[in-house]
PDB file of C-alpha atoms in Angstrom:
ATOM      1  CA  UNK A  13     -14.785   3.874 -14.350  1.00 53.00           C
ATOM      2  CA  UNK A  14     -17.100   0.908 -15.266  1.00 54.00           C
ATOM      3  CA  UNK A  15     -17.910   2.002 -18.665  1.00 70.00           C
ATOM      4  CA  UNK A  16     -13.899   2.146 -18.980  1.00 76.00           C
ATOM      5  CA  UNK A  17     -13.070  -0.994 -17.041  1.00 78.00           C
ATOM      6  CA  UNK A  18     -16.286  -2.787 -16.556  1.00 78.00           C
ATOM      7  CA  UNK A  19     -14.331  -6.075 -14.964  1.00 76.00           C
ATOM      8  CA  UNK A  20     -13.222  -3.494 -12.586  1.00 79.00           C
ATOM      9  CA  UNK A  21     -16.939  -3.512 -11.036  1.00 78.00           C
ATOM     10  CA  UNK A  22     -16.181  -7.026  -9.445  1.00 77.00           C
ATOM     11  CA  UNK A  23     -13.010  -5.900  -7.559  1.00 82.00           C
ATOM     12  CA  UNK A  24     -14.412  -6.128  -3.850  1.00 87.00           C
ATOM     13  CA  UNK A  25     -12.771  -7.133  -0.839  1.00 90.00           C
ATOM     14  CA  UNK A  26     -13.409 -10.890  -1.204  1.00 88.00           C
ATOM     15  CA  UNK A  27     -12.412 -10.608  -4.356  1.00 89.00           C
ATOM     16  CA  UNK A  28      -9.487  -8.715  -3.655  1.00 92.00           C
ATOM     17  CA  UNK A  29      -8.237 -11.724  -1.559  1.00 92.00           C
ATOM     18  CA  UNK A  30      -9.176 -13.831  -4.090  1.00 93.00           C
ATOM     19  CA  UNK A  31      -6.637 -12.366  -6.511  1.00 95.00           C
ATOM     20  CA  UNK A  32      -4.076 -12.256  -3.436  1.00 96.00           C
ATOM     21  CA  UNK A  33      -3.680 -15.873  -3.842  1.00 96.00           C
ATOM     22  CA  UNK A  34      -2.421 -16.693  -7.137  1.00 96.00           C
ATOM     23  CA  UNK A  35      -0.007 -13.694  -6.444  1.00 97.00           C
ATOM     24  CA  UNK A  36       1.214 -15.225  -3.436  1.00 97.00           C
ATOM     25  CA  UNK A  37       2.042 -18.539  -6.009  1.00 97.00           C
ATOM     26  CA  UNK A  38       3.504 -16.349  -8.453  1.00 97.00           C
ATOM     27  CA  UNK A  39       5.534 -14.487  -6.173  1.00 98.00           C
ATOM     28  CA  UNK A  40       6.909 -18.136  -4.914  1.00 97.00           C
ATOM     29  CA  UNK A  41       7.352 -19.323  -8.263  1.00 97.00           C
ATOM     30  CA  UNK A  42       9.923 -16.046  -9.074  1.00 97.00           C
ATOM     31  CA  UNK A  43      11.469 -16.458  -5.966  1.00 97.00           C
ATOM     32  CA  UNK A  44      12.617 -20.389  -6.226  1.00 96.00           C
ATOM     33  CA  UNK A  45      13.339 -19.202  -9.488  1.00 95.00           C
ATOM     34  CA  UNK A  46      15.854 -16.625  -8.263  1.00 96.00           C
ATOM     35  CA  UNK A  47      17.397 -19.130  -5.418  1.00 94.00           C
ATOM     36  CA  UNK A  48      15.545 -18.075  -2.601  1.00 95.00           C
ATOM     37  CA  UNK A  49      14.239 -21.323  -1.560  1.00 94.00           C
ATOM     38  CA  UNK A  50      13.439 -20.646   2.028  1.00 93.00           C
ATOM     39  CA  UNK A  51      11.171 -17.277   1.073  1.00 95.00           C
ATOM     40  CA  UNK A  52       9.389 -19.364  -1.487  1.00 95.00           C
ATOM     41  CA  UNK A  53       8.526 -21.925   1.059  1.00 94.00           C
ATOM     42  CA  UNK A  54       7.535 -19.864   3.293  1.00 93.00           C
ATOM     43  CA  UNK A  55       5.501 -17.658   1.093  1.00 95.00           C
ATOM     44  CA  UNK A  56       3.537 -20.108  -1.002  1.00 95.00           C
ATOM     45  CA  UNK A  57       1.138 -21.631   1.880  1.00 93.00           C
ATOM     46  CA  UNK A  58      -0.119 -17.314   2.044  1.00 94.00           C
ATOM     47  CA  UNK A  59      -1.899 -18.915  -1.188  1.00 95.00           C
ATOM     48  CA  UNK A  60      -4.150 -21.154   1.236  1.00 91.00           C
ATOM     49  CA  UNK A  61      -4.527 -18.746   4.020  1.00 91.00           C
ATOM     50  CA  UNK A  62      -6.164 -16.496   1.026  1.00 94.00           C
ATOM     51  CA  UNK A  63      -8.131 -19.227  -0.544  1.00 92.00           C
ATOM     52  CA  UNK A  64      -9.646 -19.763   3.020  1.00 88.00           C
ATOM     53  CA  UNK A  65     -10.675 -16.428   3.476  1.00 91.00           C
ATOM     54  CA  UNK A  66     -12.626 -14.942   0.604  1.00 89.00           C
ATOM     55  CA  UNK A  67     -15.304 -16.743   0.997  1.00 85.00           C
ATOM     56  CA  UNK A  68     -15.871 -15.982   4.664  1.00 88.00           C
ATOM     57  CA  UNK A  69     -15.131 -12.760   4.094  1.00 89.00           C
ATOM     58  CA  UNK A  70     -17.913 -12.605   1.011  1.00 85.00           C
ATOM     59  CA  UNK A  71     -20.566 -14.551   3.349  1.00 88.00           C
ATOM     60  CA  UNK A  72     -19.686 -12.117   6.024  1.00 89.00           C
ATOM     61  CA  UNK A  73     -19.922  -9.230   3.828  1.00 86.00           C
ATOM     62  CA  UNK A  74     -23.125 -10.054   1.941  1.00 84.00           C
ATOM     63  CA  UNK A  75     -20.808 -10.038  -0.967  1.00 81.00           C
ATOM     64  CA  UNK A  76     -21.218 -13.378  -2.458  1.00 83.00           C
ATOM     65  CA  UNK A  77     -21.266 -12.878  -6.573  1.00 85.00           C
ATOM     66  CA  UNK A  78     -21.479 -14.714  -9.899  1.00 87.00           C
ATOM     67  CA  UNK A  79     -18.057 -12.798 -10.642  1.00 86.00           C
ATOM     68  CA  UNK A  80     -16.382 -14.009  -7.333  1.00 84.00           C
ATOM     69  CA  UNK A  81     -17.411 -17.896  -7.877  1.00 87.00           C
ATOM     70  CA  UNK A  82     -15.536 -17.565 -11.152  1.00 90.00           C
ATOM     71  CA  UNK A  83     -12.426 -15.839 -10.006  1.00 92.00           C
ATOM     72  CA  UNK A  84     -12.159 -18.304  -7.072  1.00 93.00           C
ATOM     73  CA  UNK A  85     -12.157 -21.364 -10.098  1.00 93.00           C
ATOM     74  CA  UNK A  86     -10.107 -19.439 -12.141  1.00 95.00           C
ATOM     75  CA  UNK A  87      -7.033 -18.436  -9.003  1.00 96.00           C
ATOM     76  CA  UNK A  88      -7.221 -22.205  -7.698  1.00 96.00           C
ATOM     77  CA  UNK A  89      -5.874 -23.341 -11.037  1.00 97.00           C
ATOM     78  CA  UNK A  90      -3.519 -21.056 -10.889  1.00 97.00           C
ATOM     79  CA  UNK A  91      -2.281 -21.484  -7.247  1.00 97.00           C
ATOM     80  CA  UNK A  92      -3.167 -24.797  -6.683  1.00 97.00           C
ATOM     81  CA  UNK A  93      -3.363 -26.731  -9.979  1.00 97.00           C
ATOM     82  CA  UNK A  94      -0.166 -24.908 -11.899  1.00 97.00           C
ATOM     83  CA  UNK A  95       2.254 -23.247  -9.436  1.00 98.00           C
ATOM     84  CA  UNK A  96       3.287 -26.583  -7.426  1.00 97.00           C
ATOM     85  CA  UNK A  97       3.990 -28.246 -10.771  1.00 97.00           C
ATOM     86  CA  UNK A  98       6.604 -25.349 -11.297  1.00 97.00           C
ATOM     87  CA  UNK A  99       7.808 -24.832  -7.545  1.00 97.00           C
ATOM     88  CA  UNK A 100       8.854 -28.984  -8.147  1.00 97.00           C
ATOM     89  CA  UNK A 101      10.563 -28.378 -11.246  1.00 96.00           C
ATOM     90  CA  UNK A 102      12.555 -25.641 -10.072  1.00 95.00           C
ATOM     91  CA  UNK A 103      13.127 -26.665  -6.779  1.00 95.00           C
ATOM     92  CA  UNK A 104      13.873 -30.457  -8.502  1.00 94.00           C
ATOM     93  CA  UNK A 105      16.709 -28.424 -10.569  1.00 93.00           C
ATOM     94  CA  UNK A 106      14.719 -28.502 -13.412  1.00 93.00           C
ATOM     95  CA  UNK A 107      14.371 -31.990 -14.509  1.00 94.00           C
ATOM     96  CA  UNK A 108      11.866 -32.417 -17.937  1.00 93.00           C
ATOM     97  CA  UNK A 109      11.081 -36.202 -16.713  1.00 95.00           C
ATOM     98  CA  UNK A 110       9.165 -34.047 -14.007  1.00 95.00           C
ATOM     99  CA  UNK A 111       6.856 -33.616 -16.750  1.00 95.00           C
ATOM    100  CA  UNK A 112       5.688 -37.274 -15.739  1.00 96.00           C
ATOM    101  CA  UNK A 113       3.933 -36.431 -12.721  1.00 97.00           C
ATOM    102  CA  UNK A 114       3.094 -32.413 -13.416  1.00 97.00           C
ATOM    103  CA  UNK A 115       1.071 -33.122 -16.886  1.00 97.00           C
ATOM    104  CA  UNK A 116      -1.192 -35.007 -15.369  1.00 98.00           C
ATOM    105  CA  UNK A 117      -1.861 -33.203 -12.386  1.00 98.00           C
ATOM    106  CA  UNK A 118      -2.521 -30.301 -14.231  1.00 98.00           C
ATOM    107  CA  UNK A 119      -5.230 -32.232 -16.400  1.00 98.00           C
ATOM    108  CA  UNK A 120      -6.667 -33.521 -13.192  1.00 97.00           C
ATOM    109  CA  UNK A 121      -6.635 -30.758 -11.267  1.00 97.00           C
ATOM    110  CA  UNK A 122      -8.494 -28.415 -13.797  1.00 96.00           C
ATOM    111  CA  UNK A 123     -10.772 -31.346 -14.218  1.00 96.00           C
ATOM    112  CA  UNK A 124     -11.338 -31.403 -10.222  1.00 95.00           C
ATOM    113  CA  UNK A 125     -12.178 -28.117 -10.516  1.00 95.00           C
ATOM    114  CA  UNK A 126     -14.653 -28.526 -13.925  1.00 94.00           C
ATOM    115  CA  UNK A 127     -16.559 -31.036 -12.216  1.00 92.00           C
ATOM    116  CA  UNK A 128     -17.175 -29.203  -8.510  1.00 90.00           C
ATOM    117  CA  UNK A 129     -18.537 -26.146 -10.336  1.00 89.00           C
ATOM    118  CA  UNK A 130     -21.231 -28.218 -11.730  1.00 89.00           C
ATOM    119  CA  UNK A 131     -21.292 -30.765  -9.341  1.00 87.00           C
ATOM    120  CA  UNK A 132     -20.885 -29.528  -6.177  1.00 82.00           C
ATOM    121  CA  UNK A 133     -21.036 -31.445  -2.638  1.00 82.00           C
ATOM    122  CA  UNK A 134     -23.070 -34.978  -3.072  1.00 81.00           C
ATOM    123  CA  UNK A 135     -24.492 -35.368   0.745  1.00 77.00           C
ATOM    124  CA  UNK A 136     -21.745 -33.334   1.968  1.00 79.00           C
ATOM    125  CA  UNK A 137     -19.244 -35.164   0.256  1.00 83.00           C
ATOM    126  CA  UNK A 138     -16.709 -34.551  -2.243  1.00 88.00           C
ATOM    127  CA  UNK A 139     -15.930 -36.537  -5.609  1.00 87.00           C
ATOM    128  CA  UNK A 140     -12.212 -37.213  -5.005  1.00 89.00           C
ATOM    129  CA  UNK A 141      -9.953 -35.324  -3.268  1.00 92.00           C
ATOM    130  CA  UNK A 142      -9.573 -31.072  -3.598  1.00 93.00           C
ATOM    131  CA  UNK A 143      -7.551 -29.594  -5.805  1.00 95.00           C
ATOM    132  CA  UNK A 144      -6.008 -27.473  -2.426  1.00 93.00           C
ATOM    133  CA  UNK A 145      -5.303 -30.350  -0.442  1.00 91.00           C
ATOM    134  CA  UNK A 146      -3.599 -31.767  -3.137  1.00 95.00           C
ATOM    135  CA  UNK A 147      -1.566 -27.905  -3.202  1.00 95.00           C
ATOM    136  CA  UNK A 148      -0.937 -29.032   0.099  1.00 92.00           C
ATOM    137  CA  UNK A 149       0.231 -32.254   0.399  1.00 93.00           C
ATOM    138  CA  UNK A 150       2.422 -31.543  -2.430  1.00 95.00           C
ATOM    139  CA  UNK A 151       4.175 -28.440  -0.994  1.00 95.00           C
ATOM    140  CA  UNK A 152       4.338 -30.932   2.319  1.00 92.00           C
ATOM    141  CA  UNK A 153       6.189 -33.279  -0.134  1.00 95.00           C
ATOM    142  CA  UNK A 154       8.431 -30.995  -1.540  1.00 95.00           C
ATOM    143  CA  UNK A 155       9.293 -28.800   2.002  1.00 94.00           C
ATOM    144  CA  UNK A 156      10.114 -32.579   3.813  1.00 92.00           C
ATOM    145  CA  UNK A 157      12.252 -33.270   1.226  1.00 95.00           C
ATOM    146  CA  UNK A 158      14.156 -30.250   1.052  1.00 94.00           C
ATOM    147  CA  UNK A 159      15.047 -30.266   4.688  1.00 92.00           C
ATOM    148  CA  UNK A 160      15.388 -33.701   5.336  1.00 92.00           C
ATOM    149  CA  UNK A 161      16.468 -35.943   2.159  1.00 94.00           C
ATOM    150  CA  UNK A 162      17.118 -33.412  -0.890  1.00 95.00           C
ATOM    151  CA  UNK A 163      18.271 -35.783  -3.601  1.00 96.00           C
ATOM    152  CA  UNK A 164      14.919 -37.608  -3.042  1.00 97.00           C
ATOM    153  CA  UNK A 165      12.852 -34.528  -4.096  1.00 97.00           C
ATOM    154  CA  UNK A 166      12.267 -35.139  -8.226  1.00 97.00           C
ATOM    155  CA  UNK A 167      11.270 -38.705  -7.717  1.00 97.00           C
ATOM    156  CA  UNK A 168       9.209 -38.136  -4.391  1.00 97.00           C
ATOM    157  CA  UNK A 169       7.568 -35.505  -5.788  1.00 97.00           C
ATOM    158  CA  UNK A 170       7.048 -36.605  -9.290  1.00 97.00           C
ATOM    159  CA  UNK A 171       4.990 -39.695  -7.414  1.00 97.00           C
ATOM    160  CA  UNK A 172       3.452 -37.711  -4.966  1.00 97.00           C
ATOM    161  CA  UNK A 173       1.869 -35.256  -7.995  1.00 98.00           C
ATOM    162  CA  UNK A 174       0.705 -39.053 -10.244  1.00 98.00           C
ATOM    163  CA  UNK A 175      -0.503 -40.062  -7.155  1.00 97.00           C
ATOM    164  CA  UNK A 176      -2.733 -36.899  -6.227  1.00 97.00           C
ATOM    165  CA  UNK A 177      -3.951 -36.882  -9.931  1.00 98.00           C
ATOM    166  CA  UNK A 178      -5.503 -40.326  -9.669  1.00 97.00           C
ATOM    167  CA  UNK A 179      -7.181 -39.099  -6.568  1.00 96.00           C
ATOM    168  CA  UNK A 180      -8.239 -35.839  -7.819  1.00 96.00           C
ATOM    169  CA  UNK A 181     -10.446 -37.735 -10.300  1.00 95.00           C
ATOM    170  CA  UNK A 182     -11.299 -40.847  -8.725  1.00 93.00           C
ATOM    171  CA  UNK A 183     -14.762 -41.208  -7.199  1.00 88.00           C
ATOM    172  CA  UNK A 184     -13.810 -41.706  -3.624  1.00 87.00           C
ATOM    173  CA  UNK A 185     -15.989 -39.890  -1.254  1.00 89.00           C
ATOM    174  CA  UNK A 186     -14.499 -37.690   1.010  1.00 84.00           C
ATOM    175  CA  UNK A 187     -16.564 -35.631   3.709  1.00 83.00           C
ATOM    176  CA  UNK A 188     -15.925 -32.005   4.571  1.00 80.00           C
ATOM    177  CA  UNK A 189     -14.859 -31.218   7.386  1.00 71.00           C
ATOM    178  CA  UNK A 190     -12.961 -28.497   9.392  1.00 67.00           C
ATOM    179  CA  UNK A 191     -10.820 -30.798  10.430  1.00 61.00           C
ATOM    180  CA  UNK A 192      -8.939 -30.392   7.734  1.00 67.00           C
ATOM    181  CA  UNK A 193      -8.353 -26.972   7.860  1.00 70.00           C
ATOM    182  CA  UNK A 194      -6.696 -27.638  11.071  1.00 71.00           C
ATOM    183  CA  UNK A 195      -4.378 -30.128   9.720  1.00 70.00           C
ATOM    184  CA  UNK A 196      -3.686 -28.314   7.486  1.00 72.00           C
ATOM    185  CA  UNK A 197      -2.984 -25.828   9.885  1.00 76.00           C
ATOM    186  CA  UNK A 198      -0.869 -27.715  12.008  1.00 75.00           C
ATOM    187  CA  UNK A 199       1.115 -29.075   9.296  1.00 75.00           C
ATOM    188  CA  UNK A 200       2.022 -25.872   7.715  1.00 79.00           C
ATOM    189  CA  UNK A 201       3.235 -24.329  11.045  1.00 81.00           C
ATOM    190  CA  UNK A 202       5.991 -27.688  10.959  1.00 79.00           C
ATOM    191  CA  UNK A 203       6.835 -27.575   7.846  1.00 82.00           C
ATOM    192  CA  UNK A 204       7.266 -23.515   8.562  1.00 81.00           C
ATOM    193  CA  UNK A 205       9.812 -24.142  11.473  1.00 79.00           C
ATOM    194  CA  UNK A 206      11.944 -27.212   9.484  1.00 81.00           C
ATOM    195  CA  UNK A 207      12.246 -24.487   6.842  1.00 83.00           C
ATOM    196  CA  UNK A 208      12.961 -21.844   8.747  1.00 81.00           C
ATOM    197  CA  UNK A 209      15.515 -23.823  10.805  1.00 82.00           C
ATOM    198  CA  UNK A 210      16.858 -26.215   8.388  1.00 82.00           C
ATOM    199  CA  UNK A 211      17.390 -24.142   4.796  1.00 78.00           C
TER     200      UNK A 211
END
């Protein structure tokens, strides 16, 4: 098997959950695509519940690797820096002046991501704001929106995604914290019952 598939030899558990996220984007991408608004909304925040537990699950499995650090990069893009760009446009009815806001915040968001793999925490601080909590407080954007004032979706969140780019890349230090996982948290499971109740 790893002479045959050698990338194969990376797939562990972590890893496994790793992968699960970017699915969990796709998945929500295909299913605003299809018209099934609510599902997608309630299936793309699965992409943050992953992202937060590979890497417990690696520290608590001894399974930390080279290969995993990569695939985490490489899935945030992909759940966090390209699939809210799309869930806007589609959701947004696909408007191209979208393309205003999600450009950028694709550059910055792979650039977020370039600079904390070599970077890394300075004093327990990051450089500008995370690529997921900008996920985040974009899907916020667009799921307030949707239930509450529809027609001001493409312009709220074509300024919401310019003005998470600019803060992606900026220099302002932010500290980590759990905190924010519990916002985070708390916010989702709002969000979850407006959609469920409201769409």
């Amino acid at each position: 098997m790893g002479k045959r598939f050698p990338a194969l030899q990376a797939l562990n558990l972590p890893n496994a959950v790793t992968l699960c996220s970017p699915a969990a984007g796709v998945l929500s991408v295909m299913l605003t695509a299809s018209g099934h608004t609510r599902a997608a909304l309630l299936v793309y925040p699965l992409t943050l519940l992953f992202d937060a537990l590979d890497g417990k699950l690696a520290r608590l499995l001894g399974q930390c690797t080279k290969e995993g650090i990569e695939l985490d990069s490489l899935s945030d893009m992909v759940s966090f820096g390209a699939v809210p760009p799309l869930l806007l446009f589609w959701l947004s009815g696909m408007r191209f002046w979208i393309l205003i806001g999600a450009i950028p915040y694709v550059f910055a968001g792979g650039l977020r991501l370039a600079y904390f793999n070599l970077h890394g925490l300075t004093e327990g601080c990051y450089s500008g704001l995370t690529i997921t909590f900008s996920a985040l407080l974009s899907y916020l954007t667009m799921a307030l929106c949707l239930c509450y004032a529809p027609a001001a979706l493409p312009v709220a969140g074509t300024v919401m995604m310019l003005l998470l780019s600019v803060l992606m890349v900026c220099g302002l230090r932010i500290p980590k914290a759990r905190a924010a996982y519990i916002f985070g948290a708390v916010f989702i499971l709002v969000i979850y019952g407006s959609v469920w109740f409201r769409l």
